[in-house]
GROMACS .gro file of C-alpha atoms in nm:
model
  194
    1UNK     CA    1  18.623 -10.320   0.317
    2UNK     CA    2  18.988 -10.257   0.291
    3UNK     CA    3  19.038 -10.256  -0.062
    4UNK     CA    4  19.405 -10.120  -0.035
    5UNK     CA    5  19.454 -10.466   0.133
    6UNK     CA    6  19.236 -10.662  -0.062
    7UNK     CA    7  19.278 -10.519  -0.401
    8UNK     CA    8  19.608 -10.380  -0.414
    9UNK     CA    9  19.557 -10.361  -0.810
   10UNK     CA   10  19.257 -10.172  -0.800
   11UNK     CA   11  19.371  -9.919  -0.584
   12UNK     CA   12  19.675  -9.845  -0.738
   13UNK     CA   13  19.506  -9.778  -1.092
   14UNK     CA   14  19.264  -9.560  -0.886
   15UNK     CA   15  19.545  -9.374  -0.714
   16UNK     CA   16  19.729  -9.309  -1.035
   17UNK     CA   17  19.418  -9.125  -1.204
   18UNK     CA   18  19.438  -8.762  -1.188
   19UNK     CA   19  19.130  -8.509  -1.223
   20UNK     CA   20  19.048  -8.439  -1.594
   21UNK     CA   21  19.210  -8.750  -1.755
   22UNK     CA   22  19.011  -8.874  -2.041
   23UNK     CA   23  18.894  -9.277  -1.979
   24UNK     CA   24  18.720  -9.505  -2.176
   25UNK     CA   25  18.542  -9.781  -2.125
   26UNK     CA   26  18.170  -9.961  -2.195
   27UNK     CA   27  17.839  -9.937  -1.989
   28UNK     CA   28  17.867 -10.242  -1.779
   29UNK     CA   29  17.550 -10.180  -1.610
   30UNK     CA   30  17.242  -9.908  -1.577
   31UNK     CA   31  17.061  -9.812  -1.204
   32UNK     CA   32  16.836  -9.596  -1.128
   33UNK     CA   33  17.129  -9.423  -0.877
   34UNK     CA   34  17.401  -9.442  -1.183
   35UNK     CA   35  17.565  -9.632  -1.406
   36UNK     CA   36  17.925  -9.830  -1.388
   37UNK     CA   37  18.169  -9.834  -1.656
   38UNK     CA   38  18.396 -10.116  -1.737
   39UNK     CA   39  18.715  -9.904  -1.826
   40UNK     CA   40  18.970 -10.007  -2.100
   41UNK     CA   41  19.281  -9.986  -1.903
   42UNK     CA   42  19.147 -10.044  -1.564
   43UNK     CA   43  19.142 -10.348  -1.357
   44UNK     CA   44  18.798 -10.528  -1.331
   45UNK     CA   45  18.655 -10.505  -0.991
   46UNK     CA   46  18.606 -10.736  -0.695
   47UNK     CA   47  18.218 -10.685  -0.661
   48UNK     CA   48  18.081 -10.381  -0.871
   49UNK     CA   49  18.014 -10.443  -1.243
   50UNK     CA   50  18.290 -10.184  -1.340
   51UNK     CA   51  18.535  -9.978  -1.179
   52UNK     CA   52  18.420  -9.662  -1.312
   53UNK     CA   53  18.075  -9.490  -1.247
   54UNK     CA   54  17.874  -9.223  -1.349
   55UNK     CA   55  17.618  -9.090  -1.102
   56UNK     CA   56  17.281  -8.935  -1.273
   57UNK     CA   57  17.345  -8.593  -1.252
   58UNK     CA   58  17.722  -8.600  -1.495
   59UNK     CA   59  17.541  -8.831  -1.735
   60UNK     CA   60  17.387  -8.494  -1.926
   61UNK     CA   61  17.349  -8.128  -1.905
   62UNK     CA   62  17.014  -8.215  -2.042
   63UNK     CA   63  16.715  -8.337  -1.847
   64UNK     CA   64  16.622  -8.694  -1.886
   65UNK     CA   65  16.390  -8.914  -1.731
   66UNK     CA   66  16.594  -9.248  -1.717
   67UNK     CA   67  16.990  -9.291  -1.756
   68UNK     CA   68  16.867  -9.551  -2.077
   69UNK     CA   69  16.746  -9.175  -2.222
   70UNK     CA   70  17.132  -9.114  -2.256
   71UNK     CA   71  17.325  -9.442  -2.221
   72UNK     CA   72  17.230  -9.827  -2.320
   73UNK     CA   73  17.431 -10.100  -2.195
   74UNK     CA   74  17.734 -10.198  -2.410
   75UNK     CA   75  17.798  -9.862  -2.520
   76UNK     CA   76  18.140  -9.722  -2.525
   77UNK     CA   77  18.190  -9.440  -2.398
   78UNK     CA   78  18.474  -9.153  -2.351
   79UNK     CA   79  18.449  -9.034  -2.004
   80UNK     CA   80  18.631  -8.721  -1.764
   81UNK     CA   81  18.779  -8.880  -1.442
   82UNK     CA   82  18.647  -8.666  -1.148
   83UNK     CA   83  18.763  -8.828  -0.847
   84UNK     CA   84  18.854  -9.156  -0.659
   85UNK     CA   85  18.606  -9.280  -0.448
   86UNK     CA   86  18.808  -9.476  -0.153
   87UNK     CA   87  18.464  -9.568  -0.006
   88UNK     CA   88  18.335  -9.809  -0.271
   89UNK     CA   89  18.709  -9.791  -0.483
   90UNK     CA   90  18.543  -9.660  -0.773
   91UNK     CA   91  18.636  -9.435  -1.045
   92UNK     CA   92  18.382  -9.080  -1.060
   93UNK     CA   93  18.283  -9.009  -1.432
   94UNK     CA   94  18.147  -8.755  -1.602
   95UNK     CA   95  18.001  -8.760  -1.943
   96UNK     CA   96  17.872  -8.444  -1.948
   97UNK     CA   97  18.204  -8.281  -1.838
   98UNK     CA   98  18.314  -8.321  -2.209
   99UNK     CA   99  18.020  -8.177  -2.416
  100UNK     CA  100  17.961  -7.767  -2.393
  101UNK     CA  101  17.666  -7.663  -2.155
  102UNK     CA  102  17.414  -7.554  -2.356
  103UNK     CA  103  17.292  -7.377  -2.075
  104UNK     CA  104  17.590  -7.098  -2.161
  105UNK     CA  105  17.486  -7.105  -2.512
  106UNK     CA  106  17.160  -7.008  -2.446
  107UNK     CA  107  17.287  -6.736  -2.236
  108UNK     CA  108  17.545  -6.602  -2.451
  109UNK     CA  109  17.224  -6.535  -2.688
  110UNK     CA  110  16.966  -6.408  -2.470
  111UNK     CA  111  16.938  -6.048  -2.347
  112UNK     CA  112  16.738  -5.923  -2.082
  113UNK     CA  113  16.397  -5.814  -2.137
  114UNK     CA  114  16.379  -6.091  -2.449
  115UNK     CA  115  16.021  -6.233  -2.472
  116UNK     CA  116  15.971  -6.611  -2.528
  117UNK     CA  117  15.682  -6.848  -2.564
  118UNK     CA  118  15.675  -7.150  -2.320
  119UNK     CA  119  15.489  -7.385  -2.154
  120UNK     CA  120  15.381  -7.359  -1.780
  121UNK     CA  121  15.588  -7.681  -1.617
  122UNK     CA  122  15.494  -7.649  -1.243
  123UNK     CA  123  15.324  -7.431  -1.058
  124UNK     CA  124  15.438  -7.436  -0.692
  125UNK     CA  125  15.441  -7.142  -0.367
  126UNK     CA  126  15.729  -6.940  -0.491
  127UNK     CA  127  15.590  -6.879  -0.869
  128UNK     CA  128  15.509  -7.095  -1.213
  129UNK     CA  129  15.821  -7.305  -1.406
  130UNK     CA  130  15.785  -7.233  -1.769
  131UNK     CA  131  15.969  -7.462  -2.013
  132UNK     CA  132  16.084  -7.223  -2.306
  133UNK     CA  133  16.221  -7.556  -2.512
  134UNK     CA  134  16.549  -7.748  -2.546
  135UNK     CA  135  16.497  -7.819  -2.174
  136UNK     CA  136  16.557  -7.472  -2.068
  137UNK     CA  137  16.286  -7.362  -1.750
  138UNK     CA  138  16.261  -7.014  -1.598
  139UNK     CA  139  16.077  -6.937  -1.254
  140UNK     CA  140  15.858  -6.632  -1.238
  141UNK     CA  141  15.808  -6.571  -0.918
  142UNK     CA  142  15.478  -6.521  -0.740
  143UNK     CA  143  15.567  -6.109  -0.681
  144UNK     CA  144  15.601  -6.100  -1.069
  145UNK     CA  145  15.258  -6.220  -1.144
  146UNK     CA  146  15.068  -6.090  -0.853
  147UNK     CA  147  15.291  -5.848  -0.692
  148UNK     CA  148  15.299  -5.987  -0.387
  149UNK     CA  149  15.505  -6.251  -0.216
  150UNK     CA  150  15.347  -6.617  -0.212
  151UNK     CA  151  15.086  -6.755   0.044
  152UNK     CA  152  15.011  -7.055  -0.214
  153UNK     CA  153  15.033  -7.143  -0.520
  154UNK     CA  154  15.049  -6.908  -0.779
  155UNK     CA  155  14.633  -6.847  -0.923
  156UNK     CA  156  14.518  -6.877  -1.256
  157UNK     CA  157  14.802  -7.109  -1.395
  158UNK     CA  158  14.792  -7.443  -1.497
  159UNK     CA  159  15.040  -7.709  -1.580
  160UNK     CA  160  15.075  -7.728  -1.974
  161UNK     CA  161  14.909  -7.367  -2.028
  162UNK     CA  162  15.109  -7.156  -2.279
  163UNK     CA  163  15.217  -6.825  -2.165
  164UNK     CA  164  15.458  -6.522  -2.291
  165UNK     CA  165  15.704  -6.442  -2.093
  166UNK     CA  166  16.023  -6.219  -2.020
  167UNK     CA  167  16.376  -6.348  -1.901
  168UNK     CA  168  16.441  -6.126  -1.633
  169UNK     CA  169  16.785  -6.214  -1.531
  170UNK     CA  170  17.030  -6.547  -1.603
  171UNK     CA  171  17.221  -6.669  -1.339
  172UNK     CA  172  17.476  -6.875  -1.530
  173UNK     CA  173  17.703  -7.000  -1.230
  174UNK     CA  174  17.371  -7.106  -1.083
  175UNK     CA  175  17.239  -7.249  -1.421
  176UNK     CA  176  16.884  -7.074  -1.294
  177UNK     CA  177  16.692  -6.828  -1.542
  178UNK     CA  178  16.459  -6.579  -1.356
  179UNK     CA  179  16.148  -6.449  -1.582
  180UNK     CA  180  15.855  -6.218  -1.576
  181UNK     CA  181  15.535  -6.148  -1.711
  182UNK     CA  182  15.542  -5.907  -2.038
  183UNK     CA  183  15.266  -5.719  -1.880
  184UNK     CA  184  15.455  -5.540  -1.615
  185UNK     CA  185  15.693  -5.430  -1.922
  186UNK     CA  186  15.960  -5.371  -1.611
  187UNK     CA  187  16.227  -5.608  -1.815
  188UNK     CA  188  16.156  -5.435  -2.142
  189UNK     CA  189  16.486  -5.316  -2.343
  190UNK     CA  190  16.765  -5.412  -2.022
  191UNK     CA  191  17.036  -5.597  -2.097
  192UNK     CA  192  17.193  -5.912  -1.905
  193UNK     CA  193  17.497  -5.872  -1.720
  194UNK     CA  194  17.784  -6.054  -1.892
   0.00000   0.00000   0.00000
């Protein structure tokens, strides 16, 4: 569609938007792909429910199962503009743009060779996912249990199995966490690189 033809007014209040503006609006409707925004001072729109939308992954830093986990519709909402989407004339959202990443926090308070307590998530060829709590998961890889690279799943783990562990490194523009085993005591007393 042509929507600079056949919505002039819709197109104009998307062009006028700049990256990092602050909209409101309410939750017009939830999908599993995202969820669209009716937007206080924006026109409504031709075929979408609203002219804003928030795809899954800006809805939360934390992990959720369904976008009703963080959003129910007829909630207002205060929302950072991303982008203009000229393909479906949308507005791109972000919710989580505005709250801190508690990923950082976690970082800014964990050193290297720190020991936690967390749950085995996954296991999988290239190590075990543990889930230390608040949503935060670490991958120790398969040389750090076995000391050797993966030819299958990692032995002797099992989803839900408690296990100690070590964060090895934090890889904050990659939002990743990297963790060993306390037994190889290789972590023990270093300190994460700022």
């Amino acid at each position: 569609m042509d929507w600079q033809s056949e919505s002039p007014e819709l197109w104009a209040y998307l062009e006028s938007l700049h990256c990092s503006n602050l909209l409101s609006g309410t939750v017009a409707a939830i999908e599993p792909f995202g969820v669209f925004v009716a937007l206080d001072d924006g026109p409504d729109h031709p075929i979408l429910p609203g002219v804003g939308f928030l795809g899954i992954p800006e809805l939360s830093w934390r992990r959720f199962d369904d976008p009703t986990d963080v959003v129910q519709v007829g909630q207002r909402v205060a929302c950072e503009f991303l982008g203009f989407d000229t393909y479906n004339a949308e507005a791109r959202l972000s919710l989580k743009a505005l709250e801190p990443d508690p990923f950082e926090a976690f970082a800014d308070r964990t050193v290297g060779g720190q020991e936690f307590r967390g749950t085995v998530e996954k296991v999988v060829p290239i190590g075990i996912f543990v889930d230390l709590g608040d949503g935060f998961v670490g991958l120790v890889p398969s040389r750090e249990i076995d000391g050797r690279p993966a030819a299958g799943p990692a032995e002797g783990f099992e989803v839900g199995d408690e296990i100690a562990v070590v964060v090895r490194e934090v890889d904050l523009p990659g939002r990743r966490m990297f963790l060993s085993r306390p037994e190889s005591g290789q972590y023990a007393g270093s300190v994460l690189p700022t």
